[in-house]
Coordinates of C-alpha atoms in Angstrom, one line a residue:
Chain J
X1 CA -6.8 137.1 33.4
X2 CA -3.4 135.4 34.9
X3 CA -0.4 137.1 34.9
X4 CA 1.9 135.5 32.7
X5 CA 5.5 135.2 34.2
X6 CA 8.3 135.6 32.2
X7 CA 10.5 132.1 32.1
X8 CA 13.6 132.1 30.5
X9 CA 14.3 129.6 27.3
X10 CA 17.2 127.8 29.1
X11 CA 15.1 127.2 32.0
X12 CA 11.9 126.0 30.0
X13 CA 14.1 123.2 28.8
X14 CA 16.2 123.0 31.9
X15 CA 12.5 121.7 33.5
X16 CA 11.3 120.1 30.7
X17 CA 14.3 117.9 30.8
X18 CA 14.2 117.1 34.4
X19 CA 10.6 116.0 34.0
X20 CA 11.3 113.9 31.4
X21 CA 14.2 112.4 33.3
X22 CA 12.1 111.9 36.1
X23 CA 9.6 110.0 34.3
X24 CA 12.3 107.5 32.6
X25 CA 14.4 107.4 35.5
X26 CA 11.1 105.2 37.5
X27 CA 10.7 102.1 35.1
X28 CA 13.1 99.5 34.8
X29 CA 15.5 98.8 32.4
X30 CA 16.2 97.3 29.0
X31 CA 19.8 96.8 28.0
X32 CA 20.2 96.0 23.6
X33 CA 23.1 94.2 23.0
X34 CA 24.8 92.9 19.6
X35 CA 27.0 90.0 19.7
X36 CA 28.0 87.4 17.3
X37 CA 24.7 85.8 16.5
X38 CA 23.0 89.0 16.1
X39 CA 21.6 91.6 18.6
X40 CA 19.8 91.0 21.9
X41 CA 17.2 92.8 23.6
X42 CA 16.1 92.0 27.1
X43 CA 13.9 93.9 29.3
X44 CA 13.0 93.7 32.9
X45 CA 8.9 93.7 31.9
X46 CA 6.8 92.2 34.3
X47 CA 3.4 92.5 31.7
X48 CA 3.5 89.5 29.1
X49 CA 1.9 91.8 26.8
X50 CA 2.5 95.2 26.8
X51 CA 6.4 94.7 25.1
X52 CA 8.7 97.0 25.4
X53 CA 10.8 95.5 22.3
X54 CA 9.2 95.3 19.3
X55 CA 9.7 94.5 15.3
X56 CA 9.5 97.2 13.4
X57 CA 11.1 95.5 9.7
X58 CA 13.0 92.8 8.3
X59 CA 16.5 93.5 10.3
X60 CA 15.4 96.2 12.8
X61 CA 14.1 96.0 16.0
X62 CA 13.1 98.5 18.3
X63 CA 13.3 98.9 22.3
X64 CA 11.7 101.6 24.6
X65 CA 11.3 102.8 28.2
X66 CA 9.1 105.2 30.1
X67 CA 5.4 105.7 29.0
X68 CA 3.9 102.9 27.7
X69 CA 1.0 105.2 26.0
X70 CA 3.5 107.1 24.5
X71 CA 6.6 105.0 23.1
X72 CA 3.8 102.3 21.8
X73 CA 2.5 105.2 19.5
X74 CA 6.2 105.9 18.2
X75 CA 6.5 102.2 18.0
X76 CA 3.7 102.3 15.2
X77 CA 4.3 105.1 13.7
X78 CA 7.8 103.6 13.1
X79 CA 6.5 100.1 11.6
X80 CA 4.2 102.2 9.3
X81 CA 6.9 104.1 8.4
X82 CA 9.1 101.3 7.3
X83 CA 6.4 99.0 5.5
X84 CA 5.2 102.4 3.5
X85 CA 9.4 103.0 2.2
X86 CA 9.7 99.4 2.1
X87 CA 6.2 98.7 0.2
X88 CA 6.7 102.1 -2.3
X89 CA 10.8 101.7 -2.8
X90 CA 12.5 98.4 -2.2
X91 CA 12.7 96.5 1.2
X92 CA 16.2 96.7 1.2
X93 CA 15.5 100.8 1.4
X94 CA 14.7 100.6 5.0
X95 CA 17.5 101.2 7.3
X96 CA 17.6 102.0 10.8
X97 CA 19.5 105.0 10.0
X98 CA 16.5 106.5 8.3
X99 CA 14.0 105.6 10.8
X100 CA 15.9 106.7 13.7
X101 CA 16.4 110.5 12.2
X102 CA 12.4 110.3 11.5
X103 CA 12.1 109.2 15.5
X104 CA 14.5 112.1 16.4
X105 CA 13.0 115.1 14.6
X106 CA 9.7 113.9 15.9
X107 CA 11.0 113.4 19.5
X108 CA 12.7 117.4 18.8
X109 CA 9.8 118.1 17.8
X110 CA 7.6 117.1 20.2
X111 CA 10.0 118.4 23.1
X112 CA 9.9 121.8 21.8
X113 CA 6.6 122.1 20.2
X114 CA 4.2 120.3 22.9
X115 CA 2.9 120.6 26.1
X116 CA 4.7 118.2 27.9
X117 CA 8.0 116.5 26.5
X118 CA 7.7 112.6 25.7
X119 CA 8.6 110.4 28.8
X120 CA 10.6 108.0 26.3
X121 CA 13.8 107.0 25.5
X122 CA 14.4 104.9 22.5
X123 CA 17.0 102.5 20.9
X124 CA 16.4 101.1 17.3
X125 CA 18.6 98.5 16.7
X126 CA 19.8 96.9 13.1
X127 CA 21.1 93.5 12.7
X128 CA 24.2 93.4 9.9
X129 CA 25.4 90.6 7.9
X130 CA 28.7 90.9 10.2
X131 CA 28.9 92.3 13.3
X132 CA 30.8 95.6 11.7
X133 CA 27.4 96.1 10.0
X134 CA 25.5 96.0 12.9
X135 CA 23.7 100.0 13.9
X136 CA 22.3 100.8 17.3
X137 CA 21.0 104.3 17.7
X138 CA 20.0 105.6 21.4
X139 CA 17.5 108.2 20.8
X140 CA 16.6 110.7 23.9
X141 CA 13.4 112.3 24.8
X142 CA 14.5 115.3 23.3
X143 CA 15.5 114.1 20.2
X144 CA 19.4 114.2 20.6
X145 CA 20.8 110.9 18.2
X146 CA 23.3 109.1 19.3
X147 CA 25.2 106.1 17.4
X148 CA 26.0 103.6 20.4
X149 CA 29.0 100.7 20.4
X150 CA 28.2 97.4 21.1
X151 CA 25.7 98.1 23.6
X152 CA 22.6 100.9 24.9
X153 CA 21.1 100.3 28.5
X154 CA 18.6 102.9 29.2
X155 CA 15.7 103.3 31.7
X156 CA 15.8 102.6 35.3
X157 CA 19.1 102.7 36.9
X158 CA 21.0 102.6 33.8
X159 CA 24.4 103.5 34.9
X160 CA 24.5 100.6 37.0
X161 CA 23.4 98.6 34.7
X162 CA 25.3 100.1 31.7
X163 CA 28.1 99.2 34.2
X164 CA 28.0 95.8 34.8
X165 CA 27.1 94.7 31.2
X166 CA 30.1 97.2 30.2
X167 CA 32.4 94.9 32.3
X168 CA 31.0 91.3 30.7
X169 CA 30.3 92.6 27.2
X170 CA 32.0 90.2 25.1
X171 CA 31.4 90.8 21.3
X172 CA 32.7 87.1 20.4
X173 CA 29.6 85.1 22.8
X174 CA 26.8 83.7 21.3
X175 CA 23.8 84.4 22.0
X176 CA 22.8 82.5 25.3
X177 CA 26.0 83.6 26.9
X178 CA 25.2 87.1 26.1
X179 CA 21.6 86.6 27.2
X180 CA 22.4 85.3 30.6
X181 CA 25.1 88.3 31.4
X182 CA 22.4 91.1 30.1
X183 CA 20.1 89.7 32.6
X184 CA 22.3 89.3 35.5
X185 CA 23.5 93.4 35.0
X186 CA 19.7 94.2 34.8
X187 CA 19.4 92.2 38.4
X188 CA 21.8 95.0 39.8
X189 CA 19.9 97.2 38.8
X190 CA 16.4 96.0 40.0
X191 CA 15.5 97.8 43.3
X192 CA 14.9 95.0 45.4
X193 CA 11.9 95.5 48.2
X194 CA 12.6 96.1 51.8
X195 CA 14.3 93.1 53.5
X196 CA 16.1 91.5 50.5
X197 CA 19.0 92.2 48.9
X198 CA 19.7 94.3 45.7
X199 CA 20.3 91.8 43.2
X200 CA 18.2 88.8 44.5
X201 CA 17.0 86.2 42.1
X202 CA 13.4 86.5 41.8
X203 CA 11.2 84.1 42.8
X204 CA 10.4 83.1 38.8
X205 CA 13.5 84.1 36.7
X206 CA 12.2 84.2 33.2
X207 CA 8.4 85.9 34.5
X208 CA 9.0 89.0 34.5
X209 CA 11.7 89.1 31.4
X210 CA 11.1 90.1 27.7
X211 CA 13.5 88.9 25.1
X212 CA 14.3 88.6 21.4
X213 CA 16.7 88.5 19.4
X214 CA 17.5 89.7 15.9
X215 CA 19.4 86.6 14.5
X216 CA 22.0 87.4 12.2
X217 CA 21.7 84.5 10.1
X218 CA 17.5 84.4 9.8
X219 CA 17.9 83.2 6.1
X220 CA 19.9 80.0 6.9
X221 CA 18.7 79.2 10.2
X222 CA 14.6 79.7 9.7
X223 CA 14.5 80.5 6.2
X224 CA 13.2 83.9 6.5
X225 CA 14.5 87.6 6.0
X226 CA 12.6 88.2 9.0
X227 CA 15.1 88.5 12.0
X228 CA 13.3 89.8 14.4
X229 CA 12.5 86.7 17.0
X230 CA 10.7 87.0 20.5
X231 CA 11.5 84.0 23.0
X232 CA 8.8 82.5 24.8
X233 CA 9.2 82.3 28.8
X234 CA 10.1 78.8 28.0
X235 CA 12.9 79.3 25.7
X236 CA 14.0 82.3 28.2
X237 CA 13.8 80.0 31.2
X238 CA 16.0 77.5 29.4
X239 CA 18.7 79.9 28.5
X240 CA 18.9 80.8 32.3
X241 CA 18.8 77.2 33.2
X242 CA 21.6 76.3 31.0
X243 CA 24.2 78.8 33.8
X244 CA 22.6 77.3 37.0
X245 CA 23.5 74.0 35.8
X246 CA 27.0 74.6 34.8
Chain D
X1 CA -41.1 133.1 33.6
X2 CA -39.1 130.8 35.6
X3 CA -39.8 127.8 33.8
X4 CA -38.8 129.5 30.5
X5 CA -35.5 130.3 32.7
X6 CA -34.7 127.2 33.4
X7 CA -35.3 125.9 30.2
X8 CA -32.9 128.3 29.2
X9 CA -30.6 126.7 31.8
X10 CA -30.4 123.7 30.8
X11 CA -30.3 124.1 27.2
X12 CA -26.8 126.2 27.9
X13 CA -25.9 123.0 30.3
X14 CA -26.7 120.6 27.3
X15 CA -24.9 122.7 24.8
X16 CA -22.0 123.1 27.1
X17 CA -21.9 119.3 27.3
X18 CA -22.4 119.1 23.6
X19 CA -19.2 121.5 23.3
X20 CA -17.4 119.2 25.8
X21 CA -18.5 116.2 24.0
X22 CA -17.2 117.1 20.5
X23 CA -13.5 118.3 21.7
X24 CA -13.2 115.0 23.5
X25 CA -14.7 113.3 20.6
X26 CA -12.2 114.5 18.2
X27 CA -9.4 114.4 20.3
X28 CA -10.2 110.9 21.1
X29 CA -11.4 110.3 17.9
X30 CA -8.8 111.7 16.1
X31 CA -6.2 109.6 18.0
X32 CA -8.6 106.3 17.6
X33 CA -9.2 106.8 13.8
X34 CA -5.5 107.1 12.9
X35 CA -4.6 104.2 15.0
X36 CA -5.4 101.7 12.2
X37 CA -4.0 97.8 12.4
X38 CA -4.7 97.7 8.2
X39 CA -1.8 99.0 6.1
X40 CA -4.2 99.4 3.2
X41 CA -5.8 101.4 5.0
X42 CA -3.0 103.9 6.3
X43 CA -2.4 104.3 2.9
X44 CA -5.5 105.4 1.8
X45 CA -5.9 107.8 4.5
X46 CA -2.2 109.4 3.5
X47 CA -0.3 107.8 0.6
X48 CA -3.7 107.1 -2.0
X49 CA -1.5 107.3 -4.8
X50 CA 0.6 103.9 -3.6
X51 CA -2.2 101.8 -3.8
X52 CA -2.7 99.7 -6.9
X53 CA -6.0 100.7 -7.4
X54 CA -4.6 103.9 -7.1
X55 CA -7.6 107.2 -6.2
X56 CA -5.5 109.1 -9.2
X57 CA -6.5 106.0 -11.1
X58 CA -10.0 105.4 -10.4
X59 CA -12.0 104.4 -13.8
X60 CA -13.8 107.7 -13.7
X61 CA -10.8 109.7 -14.1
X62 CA -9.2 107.3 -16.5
X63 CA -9.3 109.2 -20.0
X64 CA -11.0 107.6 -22.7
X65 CA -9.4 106.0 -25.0
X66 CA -8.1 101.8 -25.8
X67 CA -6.4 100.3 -23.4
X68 CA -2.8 98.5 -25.1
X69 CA -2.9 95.2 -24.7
X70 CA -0.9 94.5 -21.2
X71 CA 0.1 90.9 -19.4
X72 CA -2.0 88.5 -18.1
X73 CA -1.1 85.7 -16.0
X74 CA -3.4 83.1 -16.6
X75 CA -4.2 79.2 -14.8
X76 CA -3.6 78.1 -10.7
X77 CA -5.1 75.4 -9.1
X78 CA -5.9 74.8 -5.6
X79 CA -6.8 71.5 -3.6
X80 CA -6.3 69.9 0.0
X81 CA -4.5 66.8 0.9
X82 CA -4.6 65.5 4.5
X83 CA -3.3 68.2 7.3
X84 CA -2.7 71.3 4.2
X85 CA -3.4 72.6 0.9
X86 CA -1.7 73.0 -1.8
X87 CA -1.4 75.9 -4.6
X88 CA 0.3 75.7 -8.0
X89 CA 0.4 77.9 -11.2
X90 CA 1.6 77.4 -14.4
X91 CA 4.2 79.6 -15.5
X92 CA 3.1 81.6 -18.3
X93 CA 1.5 85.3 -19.1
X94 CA 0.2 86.2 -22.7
X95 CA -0.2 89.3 -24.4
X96 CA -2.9 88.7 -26.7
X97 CA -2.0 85.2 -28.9
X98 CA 1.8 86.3 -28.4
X99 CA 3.8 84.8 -24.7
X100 CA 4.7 87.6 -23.0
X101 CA 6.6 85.7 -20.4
X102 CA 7.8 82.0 -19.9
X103 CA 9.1 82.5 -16.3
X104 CA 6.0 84.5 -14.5
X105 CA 5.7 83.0 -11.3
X106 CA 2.0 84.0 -10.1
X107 CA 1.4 81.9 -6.6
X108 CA 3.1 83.7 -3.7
X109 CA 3.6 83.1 0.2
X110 CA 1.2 86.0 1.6
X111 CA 2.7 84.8 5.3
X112 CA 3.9 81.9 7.3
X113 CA 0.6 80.4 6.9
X114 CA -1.0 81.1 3.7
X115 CA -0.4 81.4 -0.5
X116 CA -1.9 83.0 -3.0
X117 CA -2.0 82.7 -6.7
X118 CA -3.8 85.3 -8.9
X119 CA -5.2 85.3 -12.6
X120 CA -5.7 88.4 -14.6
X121 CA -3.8 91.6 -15.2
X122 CA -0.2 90.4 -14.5
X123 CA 0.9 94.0 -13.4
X124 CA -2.2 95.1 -10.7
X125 CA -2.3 91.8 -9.6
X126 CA 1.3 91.7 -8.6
X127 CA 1.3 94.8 -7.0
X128 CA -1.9 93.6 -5.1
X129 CA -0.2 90.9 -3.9
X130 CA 2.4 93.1 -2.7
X131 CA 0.3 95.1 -1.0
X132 CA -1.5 92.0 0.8
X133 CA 1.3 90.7 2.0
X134 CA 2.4 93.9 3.8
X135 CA -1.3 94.0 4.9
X136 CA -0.8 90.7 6.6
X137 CA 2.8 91.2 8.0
X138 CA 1.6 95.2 9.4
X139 CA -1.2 94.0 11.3
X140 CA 1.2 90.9 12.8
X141 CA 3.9 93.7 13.6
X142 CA 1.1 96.1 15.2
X143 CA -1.1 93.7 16.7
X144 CA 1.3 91.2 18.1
X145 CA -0.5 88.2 16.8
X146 CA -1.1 86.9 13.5
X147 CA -4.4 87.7 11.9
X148 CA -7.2 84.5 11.4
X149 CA -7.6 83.1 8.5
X150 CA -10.9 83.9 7.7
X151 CA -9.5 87.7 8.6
X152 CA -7.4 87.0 6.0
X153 CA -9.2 86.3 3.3
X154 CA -11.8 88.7 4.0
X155 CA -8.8 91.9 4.0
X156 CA -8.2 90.3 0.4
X157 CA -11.9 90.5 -0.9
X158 CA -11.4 94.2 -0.1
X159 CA -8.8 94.8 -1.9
X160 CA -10.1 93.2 -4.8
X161 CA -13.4 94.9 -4.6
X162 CA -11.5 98.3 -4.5
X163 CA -10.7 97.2 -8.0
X164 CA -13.5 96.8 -8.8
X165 CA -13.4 99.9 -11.3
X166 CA -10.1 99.1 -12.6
X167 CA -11.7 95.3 -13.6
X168 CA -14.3 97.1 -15.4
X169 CA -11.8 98.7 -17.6
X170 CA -11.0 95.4 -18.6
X171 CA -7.9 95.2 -15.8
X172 CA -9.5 92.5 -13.7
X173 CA -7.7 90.6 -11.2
X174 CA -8.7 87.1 -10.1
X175 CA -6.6 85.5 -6.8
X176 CA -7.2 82.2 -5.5
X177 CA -6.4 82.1 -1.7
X178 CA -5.5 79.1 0.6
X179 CA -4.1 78.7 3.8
X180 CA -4.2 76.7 7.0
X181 CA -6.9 77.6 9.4
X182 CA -4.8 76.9 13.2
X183 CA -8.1 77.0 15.0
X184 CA -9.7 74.5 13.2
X185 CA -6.6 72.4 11.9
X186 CA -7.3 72.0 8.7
X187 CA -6.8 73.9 5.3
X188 CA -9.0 75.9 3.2
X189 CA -9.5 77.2 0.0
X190 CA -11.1 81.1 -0.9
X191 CA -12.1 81.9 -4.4
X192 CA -13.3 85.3 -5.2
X193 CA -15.0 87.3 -8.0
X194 CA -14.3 90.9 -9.4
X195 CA -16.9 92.6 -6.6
X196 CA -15.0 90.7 -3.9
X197 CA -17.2 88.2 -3.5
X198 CA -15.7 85.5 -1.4
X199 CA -16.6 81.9 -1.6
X200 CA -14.8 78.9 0.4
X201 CA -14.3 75.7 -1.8
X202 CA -14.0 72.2 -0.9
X203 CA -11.9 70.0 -2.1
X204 CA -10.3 71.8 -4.9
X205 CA -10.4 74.8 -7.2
X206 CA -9.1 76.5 -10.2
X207 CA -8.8 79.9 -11.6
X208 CA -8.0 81.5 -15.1
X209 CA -8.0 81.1 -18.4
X210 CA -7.1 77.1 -18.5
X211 CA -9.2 76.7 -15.4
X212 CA -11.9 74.6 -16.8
X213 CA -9.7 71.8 -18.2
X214 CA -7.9 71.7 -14.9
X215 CA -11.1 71.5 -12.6
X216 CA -12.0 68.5 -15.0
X217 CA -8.8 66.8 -14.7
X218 CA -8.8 67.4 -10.6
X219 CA -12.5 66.1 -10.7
X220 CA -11.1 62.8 -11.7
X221 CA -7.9 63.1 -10.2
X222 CA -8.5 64.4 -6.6
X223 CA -9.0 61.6 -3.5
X224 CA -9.8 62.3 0.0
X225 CA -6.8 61.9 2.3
X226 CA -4.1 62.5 -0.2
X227 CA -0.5 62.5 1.1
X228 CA 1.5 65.7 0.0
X229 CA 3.5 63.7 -2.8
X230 CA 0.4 62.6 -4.5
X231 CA -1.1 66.0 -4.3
X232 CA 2.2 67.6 -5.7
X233 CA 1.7 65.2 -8.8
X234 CA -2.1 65.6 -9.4
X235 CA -1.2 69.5 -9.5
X236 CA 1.3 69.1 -12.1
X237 CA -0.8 66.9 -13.7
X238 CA -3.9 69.3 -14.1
X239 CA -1.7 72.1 -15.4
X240 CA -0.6 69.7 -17.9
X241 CA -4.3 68.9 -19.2
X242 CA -4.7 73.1 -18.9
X243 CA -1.8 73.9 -21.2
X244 CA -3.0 70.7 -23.2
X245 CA -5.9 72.7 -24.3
X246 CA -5.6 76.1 -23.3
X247 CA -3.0 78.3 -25.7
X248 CA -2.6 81.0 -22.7
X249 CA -1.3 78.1 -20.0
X250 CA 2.2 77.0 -20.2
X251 CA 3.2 73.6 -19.9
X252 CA 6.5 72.1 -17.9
X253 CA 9.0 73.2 -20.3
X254 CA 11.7 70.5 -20.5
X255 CA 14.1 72.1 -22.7
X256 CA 14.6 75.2 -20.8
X257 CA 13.4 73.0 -17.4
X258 CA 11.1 75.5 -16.4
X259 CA 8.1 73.9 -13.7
X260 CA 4.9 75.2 -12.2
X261 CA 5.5 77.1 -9.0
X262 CA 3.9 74.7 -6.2
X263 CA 3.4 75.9 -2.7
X264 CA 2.4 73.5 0.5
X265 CA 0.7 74.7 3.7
X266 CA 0.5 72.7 6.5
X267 CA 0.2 72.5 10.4
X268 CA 3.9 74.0 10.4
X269 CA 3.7 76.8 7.2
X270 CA 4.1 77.0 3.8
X271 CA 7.0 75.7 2.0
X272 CA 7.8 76.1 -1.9
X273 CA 7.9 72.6 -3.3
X274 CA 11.8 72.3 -5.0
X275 CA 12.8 72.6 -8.4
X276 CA 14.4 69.2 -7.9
X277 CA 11.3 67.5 -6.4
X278 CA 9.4 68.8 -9.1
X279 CA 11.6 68.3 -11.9
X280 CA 10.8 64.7 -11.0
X281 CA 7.6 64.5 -10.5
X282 CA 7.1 66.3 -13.8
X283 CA 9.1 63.6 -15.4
X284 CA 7.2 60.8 -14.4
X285 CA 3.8 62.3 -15.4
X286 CA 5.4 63.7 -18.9
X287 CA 6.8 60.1 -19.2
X288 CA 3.6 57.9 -18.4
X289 CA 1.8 59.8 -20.9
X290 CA 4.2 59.5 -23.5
X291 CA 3.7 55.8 -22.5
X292 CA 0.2 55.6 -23.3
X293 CA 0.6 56.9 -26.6
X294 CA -2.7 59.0 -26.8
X295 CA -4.1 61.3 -29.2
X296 CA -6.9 63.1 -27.4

């Protein structure tokens, strides 16, 4: 029989928290972004196929950081979440609002409940008919909500990054322009190897990048209510191409 | 004595490893068995009630007793031109002799790459459809990559062999499914039967109650290699001849301008033919038969 030691509540959480922190702190980072075509997502990913950004309905997106294992099963449970509301009430019911309280009492729950706290942090991003409609929500790993402005960078070194696309943000650009700036702030924050500096290009610009957009105007442009839109490598490598040659 | 020991032995090892085995297996298995790509199937496992062919409303719990007489959407025809296929319904549902609607529209995109039209009980079938199209779009949004087609068409034999009891009520739905197969560039057509047997069909194909006179009127009508105008107007064409014969298939209405509902499907997706487009095509064929002054 072990002793069990006594461990005070605020400490419990106090380490809980750091672990967690720890654990999200050592990926890279993904930065969501809304501007006046709709809402970017770009994250520094170098697998082609495990995403970090995903659809989850119609106009909401969603973008994670820290366990793969772990955020992927939140990113399902979120799409079946939204296809039940939206097949059993309407599919305009589904609203990022709702889905982000369901991620945060789970997260709460999770943190409190569980062994070991999830190693996530979440954004879940809704695209709006204006930009005034448009909702991100940064969820933490311990289920705290929070309703961002403009912009969420998490993951990685995020206040370097939260910095520099802070400083370019400009709610008016399109989406290339926008595009092009998020991936230049995640650069800074990309811990370059020994011998190069912080902030190098890398040797292939658009390999190790993940991005898609929600596009505001999905109906007009492609003729579907789906927004959600992942860019090939190609389309990515174009979008970088267009600033080099200017 | 030692032999009996060790017997002993190992049998605790094996059950040990037994004990092992199961908590890993429903750990694992628990995790692995939820983790379902089929939406249909989530909602089985926790929402049975949403589905159309709802568990509360199996046929053996149904009480006893006559059905009222309830919608049914009734004739859709099928066939391939070069590079797609095409899909076109008629735009009536009856209630006995009496119309219950003149603006049912019963052939629907299930995704970017396939239609499908349905004959039968106008209420199950359109909540089937429903439910197939989320099918489709969950398993794109969970998978990452669109489903084949033959997937496809198999996830909608299930569905309609789940009604199976519900068809046997009397509530039988009948879909017609076509879409274009990437792999093998080309489209193709599914019919099915109550049990969910699936069967591909060449060429062309038609379902419900004004099916027969349509299948005869594409027999003579269909060509190899049709473009995707010609195809447009042999559709309308054969759901003229249907509602020609059949009381339960509407023809093009030209007072109220009401037309079939005509999808395409080709290399680069489906596309819903236009009211405009159609209300000239229907124009033409309405207007050449006039022409010919015919009785029969």
């Amino acid at each position: 029989m072990t002793q069990q030691f006594y461990v005070s509540p605020e400490q419990m959480m106090k380490d809980r928290a750091d672990f967690a922190r720890k654990g999200i702190a050592r990926g890279r980072s993904v930065v969501v972004i809304s501007c006046s075509q709709g809402i970017a997502l770009v994250a520094e990913n170098p697998s082609p196929s495990l995403h970090k950004i995903g659809e989850i309905y119609d106009k909401i997106a969603f973008a994670a950081v820290g366990k793969y294992n772990e955020f992927e099963s939140l990113r399902q449970a979120g799409v079946r979440y939204a296809d039940v509301r939206g097949y059993s009430y309407d599919r305009e019911d589904v609203t990022a609002r709702g889905l982000a309280s369901v991620y945060a009492q789970s997260l709460g729950a999770v943190f409190t409940a569980e062994q070991k706290p999830f190693e996530v942090e979440l954004a879940v991003a809704e695209v709006g008919r204006n930009q005034a409609e448009d909702h991100l929500y940064r969820l933490t790993f311990d289920g705290s909500i929070a309703d961002a402005y403009g912009f969420v960078v998490m993951g990685g070194q995020a206040e370097t990054v939260a910095e520099a696309v802070g400083g370019s943000w400009d709610a008016s650009a399109g989406f290339g322009d926008t595009i092009r700036r998020a991936v230049a702030a995640l650069r800074l924050g990309t811990l370059a190897p020994a011998g190069e500096q912080v902030g190098a290009p890398a040797l292939n610009p658009a390999g190790s990048l993940e991005v898609a957009v929600l596009d505001r105007d999905s109906e007009t442009n492609r003729g579907v209510n789906r927004a959600f839109r992942r860019l090939s490598e190609r389309d990515v490598l174009g979008l970088l191409e267009e600033r080099a040659a200017r | 004595m030692p032999k009996s020991l060790s017997a002993v032995l190992s049998k605790r090892a094996d059950s040990r490893d037994e004990v092992a085995d199961t908590s890993r297996e429903t750990t694992a298995g628990r995790v692995s068995a939820a983790a379902t790509s089929s939406f249909s199937e989530h909602l089985a496992q926790s929402r049975p009630d949403l589905l159309p062919y709802g568990m509360s409303l199996s046929a053996k719990n149904l009480p006893a007793g006559n059905l009222p007489a309830v919608p049914h959407a009734t004739t859709i025809v099928a066939l391939s031109f070069a590079g797609g296929v095409l899909m076109a319904g008629d735009r009536r549902a009856t209630v006995g002799s009496m119309i219950a609607s003149r603006h049912i529209e019963k052939v629907f995109p299930a995704d970017q790459y396939s239609v499908l039209g349905i004959a039968g009980t106008a209420g199950i079938a359109i909540d089937i459809t429903r439910l197939f199209q989320v099918e489709l779009e969950h398993y794109e949004k969970i998978e990452g990559t669109l489903l084949s087609l033959e997937g496809k068409a198999n996830r909608l034999g299930a569905m309609i062999r789940a009604n199976l009891p519900m068809a046997m009520q009397g509530l039988a739905v009948i879909p017609l499914f076509a879409g274009f197969d990437a792999g093998r560039s080309v489209g193709r057509l599914f019919s099915y039967d109550v049990t969910g047997g699936r069967y591909e069909e060449l060429e062309h194909h038609s379902v419900g109650s004004g099916s027969v006179f349509a299948r005869g009127a594409l027999k003579k009508l269909w060509r190899p290699n049709m473009t995707e105008d010609d195809a447009v107007r042999i559709a309308v064409e054969s759901l003229y001849d249907a509602s020609d014969d059949d009381s339960a298939t509407g023809g093009p209405d030209l007072v109220r301008r009401l037309w079939p509902i005509v999808y395409t499907v080709t290399r680069t997706g489906s596309r819903k033919v236009s009211e405009r487009e159609l209300g000239a095509v229907v124009e033409t064929v309405v207007a050449s038969r006039a022409l010919l002054a015919r009785e029969a």
